[in-house]
PDB file of C-alpha atoms in Angstrom:
ATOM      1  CA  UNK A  13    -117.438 -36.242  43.540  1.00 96.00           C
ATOM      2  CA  UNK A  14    -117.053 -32.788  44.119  1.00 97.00           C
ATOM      3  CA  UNK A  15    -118.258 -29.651  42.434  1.00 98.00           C
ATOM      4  CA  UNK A  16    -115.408 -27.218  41.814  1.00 98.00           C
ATOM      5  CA  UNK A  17    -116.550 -23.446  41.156  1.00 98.00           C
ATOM      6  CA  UNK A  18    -113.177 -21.971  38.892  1.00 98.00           C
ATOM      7  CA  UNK A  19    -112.719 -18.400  38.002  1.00 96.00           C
ATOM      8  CA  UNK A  20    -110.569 -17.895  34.641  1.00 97.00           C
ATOM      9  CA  UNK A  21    -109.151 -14.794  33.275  1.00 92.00           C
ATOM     10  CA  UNK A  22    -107.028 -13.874  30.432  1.00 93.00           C
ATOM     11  CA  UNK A  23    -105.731  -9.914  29.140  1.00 88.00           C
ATOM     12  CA  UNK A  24    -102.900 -11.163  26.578  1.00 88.00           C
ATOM     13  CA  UNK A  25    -103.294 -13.011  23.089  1.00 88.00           C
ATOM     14  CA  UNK A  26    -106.678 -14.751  21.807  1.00 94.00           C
ATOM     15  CA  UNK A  27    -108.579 -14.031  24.810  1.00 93.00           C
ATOM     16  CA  UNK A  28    -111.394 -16.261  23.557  1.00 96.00           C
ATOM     17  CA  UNK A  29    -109.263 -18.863  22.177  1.00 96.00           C
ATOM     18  CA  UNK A  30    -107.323 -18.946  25.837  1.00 95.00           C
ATOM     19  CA  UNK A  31    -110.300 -18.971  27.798  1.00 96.00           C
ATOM     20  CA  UNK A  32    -111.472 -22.266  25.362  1.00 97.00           C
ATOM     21  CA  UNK A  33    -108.534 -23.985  25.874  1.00 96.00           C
ATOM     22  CA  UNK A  34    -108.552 -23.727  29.394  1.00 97.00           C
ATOM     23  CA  UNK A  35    -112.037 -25.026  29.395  1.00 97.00           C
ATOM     24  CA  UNK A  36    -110.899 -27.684  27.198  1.00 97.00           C
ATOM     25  CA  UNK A  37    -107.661 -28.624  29.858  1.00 97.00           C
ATOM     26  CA  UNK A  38    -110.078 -28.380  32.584  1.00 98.00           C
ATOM     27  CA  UNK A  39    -112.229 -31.340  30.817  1.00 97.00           C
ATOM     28  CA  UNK A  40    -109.425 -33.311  29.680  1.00 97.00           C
ATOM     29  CA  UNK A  41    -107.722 -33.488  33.020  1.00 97.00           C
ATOM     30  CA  UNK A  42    -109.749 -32.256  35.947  1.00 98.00           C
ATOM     31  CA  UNK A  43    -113.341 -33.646  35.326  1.00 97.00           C
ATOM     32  CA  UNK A  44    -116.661 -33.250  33.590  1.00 97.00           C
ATOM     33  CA  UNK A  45    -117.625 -29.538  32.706  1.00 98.00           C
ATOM     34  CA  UNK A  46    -121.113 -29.384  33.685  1.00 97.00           C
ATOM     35  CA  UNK A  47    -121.431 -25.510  32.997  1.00 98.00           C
ATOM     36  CA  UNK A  48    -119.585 -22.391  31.371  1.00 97.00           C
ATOM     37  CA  UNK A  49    -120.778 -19.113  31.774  1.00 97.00           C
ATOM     38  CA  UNK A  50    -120.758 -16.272  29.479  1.00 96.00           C
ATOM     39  CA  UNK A  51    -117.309 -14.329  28.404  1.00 97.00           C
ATOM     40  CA  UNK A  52    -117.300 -10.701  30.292  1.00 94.00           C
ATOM     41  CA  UNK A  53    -115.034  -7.817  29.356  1.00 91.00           C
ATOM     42  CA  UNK A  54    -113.663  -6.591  32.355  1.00 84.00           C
ATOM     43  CA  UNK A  55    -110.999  -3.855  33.541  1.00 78.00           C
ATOM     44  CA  UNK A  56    -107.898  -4.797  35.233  1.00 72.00           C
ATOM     45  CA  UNK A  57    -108.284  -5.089  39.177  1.00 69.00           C
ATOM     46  CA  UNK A  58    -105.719  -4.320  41.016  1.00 63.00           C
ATOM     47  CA  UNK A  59    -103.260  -3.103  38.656  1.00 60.00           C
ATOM     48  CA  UNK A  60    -102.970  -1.131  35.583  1.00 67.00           C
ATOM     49  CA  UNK A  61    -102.463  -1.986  31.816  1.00 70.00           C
ATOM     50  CA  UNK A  62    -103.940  -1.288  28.370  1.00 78.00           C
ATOM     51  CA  UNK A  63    -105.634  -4.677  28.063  1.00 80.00           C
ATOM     52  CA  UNK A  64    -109.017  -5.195  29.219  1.00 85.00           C
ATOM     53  CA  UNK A  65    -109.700  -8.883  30.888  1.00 88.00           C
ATOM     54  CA  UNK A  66    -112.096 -11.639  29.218  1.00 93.00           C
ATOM     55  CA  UNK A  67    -113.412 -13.559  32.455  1.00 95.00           C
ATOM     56  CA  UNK A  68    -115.546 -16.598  32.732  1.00 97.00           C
ATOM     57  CA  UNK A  69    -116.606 -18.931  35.279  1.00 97.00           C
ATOM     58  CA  UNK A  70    -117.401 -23.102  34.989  1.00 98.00           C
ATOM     59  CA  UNK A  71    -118.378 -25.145  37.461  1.00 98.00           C
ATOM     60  CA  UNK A  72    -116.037 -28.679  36.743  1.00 98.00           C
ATOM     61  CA  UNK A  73    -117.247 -31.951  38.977  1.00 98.00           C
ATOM     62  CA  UNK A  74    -114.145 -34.124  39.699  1.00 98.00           C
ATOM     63  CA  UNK A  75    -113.712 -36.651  41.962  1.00 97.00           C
ATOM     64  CA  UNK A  76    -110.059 -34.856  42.692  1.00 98.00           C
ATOM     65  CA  UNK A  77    -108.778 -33.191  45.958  1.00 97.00           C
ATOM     66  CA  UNK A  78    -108.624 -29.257  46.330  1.00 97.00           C
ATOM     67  CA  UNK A  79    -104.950 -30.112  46.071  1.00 97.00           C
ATOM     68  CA  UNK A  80    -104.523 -32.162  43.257  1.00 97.00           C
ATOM     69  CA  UNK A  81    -107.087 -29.575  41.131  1.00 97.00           C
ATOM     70  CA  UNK A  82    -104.814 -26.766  42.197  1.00 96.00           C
ATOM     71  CA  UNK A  83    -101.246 -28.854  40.799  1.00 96.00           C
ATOM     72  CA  UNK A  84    -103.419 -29.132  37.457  1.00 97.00           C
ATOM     73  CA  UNK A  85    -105.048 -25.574  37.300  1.00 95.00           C
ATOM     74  CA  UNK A  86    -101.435 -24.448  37.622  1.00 93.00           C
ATOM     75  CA  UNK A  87    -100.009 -26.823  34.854  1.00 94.00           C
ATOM     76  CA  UNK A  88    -102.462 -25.853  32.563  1.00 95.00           C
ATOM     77  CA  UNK A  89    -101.836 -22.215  32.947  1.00 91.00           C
ATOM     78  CA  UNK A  90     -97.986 -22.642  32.874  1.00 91.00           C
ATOM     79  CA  UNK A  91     -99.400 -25.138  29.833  1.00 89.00           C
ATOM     80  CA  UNK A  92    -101.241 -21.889  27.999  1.00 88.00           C
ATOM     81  CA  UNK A  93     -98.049 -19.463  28.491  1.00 75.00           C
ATOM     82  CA  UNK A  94     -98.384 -18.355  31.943  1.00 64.00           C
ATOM     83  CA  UNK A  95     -94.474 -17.799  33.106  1.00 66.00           C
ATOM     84  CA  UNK A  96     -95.693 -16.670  36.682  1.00 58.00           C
ATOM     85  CA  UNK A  97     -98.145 -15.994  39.351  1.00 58.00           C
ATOM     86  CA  UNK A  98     -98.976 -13.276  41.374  1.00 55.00           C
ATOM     87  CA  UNK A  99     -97.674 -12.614  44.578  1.00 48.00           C
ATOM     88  CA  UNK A 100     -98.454  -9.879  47.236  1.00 49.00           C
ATOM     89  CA  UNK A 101    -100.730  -7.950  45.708  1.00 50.00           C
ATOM     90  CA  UNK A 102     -98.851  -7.549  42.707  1.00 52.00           C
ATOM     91  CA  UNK A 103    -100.639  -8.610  39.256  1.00 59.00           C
ATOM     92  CA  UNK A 104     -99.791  -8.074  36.121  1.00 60.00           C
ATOM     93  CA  UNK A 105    -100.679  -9.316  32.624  1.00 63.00           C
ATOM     94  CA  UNK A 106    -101.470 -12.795  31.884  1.00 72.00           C
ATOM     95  CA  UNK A 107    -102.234 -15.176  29.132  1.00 83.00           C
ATOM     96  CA  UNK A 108    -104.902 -17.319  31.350  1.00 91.00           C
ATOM     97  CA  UNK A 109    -105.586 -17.264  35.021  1.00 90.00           C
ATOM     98  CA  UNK A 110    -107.569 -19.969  36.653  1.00 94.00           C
ATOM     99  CA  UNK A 111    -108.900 -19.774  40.264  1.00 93.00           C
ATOM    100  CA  UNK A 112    -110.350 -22.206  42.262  1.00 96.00           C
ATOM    101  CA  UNK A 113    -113.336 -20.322  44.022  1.00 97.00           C
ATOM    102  CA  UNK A 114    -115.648 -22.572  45.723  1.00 97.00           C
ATOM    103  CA  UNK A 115    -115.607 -26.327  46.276  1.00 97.00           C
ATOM    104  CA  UNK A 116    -118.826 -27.936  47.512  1.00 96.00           C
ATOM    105  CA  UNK A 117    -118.997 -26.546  51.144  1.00 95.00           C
ATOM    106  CA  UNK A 118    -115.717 -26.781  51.730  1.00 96.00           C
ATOM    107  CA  UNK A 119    -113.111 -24.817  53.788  1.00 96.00           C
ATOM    108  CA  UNK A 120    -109.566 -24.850  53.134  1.00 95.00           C
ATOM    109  CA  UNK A 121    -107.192 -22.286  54.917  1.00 95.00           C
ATOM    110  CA  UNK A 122    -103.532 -23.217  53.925  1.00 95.00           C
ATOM    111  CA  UNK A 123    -100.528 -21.278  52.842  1.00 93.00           C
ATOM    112  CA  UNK A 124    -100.569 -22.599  49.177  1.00 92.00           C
ATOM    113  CA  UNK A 125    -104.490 -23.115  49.000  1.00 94.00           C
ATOM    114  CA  UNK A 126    -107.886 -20.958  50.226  1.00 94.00           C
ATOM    115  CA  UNK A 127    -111.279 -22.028  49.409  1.00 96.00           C
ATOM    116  CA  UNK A 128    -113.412 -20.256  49.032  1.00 96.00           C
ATOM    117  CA  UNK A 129    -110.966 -17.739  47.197  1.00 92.00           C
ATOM    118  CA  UNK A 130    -110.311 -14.991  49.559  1.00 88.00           C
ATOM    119  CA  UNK A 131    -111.297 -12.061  47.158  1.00 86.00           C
ATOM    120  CA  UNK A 132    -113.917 -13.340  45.379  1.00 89.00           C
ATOM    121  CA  UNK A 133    -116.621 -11.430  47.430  1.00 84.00           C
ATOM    122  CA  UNK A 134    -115.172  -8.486  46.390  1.00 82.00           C
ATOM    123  CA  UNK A 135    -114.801  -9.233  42.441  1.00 82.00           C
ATOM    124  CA  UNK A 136    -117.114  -7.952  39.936  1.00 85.00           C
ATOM    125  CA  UNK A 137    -115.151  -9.844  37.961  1.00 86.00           C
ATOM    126  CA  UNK A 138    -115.983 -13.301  39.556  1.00 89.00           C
ATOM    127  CA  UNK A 139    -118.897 -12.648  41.042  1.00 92.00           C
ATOM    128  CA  UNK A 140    -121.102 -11.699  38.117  1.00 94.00           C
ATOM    129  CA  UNK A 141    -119.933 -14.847  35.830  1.00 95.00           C
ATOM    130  CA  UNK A 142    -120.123 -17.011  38.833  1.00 96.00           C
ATOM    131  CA  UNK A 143    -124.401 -15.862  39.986  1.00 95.00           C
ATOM    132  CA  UNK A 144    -124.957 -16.379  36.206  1.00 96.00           C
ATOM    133  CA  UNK A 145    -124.180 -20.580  36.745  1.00 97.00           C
ATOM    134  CA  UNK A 146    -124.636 -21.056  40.279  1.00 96.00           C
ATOM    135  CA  UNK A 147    -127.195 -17.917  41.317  1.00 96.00           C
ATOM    136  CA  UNK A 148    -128.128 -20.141  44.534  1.00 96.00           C
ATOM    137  CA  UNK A 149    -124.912 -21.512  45.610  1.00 95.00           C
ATOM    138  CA  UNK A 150    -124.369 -20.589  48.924  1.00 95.00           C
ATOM    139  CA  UNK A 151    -120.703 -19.269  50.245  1.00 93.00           C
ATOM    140  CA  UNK A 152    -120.069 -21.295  53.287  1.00 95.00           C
ATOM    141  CA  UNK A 153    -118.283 -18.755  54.714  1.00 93.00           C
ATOM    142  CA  UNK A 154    -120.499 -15.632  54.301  1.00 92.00           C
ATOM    143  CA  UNK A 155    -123.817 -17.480  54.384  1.00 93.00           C
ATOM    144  CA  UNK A 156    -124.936 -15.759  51.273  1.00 93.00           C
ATOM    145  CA  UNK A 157    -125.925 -17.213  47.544  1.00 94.00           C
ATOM    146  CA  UNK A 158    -123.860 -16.141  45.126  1.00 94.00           C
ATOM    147  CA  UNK A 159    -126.521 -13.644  43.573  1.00 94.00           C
ATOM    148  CA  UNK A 160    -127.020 -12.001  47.081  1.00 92.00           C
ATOM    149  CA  UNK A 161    -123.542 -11.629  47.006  1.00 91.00           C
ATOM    150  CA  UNK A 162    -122.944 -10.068  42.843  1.00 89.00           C
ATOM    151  CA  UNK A 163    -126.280  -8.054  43.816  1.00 87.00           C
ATOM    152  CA  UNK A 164    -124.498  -6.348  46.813  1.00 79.00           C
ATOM    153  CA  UNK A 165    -120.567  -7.174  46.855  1.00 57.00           C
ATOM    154  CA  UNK A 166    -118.557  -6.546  49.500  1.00 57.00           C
TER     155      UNK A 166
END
């Protein structure tokens, strides 16, 4: 069994209502929810638009490969109305996004699949939902809990 740290984010619709339904996938599918942090308002990163982000992060334990959690993260967005994803730098506005940030200790460098997520570090956005449920989780790449890391990002 592996602990599986997801980032979700959603600007269009019921942002609530897509964020629970995600959670709800994520059960259903993926494995046992064992914590959901708060909802945050955010601002768009990276590009801009008139709707503000609700973010949240859950920590899902699932006895699934990195792989097979990203083929169902990406169902259950397509699932919840996502049409497609973002590519080069270029975002835009979404119904749900889910990311897989951490997994366990684990490091995965492949074209379709990084763990930890690449840009979490640098996130607001991620980082302050994701010290909320795991303050002391350590990213095995930067050596740093996840608080050390919201407290002083980048």
């Amino acid at each position: 069994m592996s602990n599986y740290y997801l980032g979700l984010g959603t600007n269009l619709g019921d942002k609530r209502q897509n964020l629970l339904a995600a959670v709800k996938l994520i059960e259903e599918r993926i494995g046992s929810v064992t914590s959901l942090s708060a909802f945050y308002e955010t601002a768009p990163w990276g590009f801009s638009t008139e709707h503000p982000f609700l973010n949240a992060a859950l920590c899902v334990r699932s006895s699934l490969s990195p792989f097979q959690v990203l083929a169902l993260t990406q169902a259950i967005e397509r699932e919840l109305g996502r049409t497609h994803k973002s590519a080069n730098g270029n975002y835009s506005d979404r119904p749900i996004d889910i990311d897989i940030l951490l997994c366990d200790d684990k490091i995965i460098n492949t074209p379709t699949l990084q763990i930890p997520h690449p840009l979490m570090h640098l996130r607001n956005f991620v980082l302050q939902p994701l010290a909320e449920i795991a303050p002391d989780v350590v990213h095995p790449m930067l050596g740093k809990t996840m608080k050390q890391i919201a407290n002083n990002p980048r």
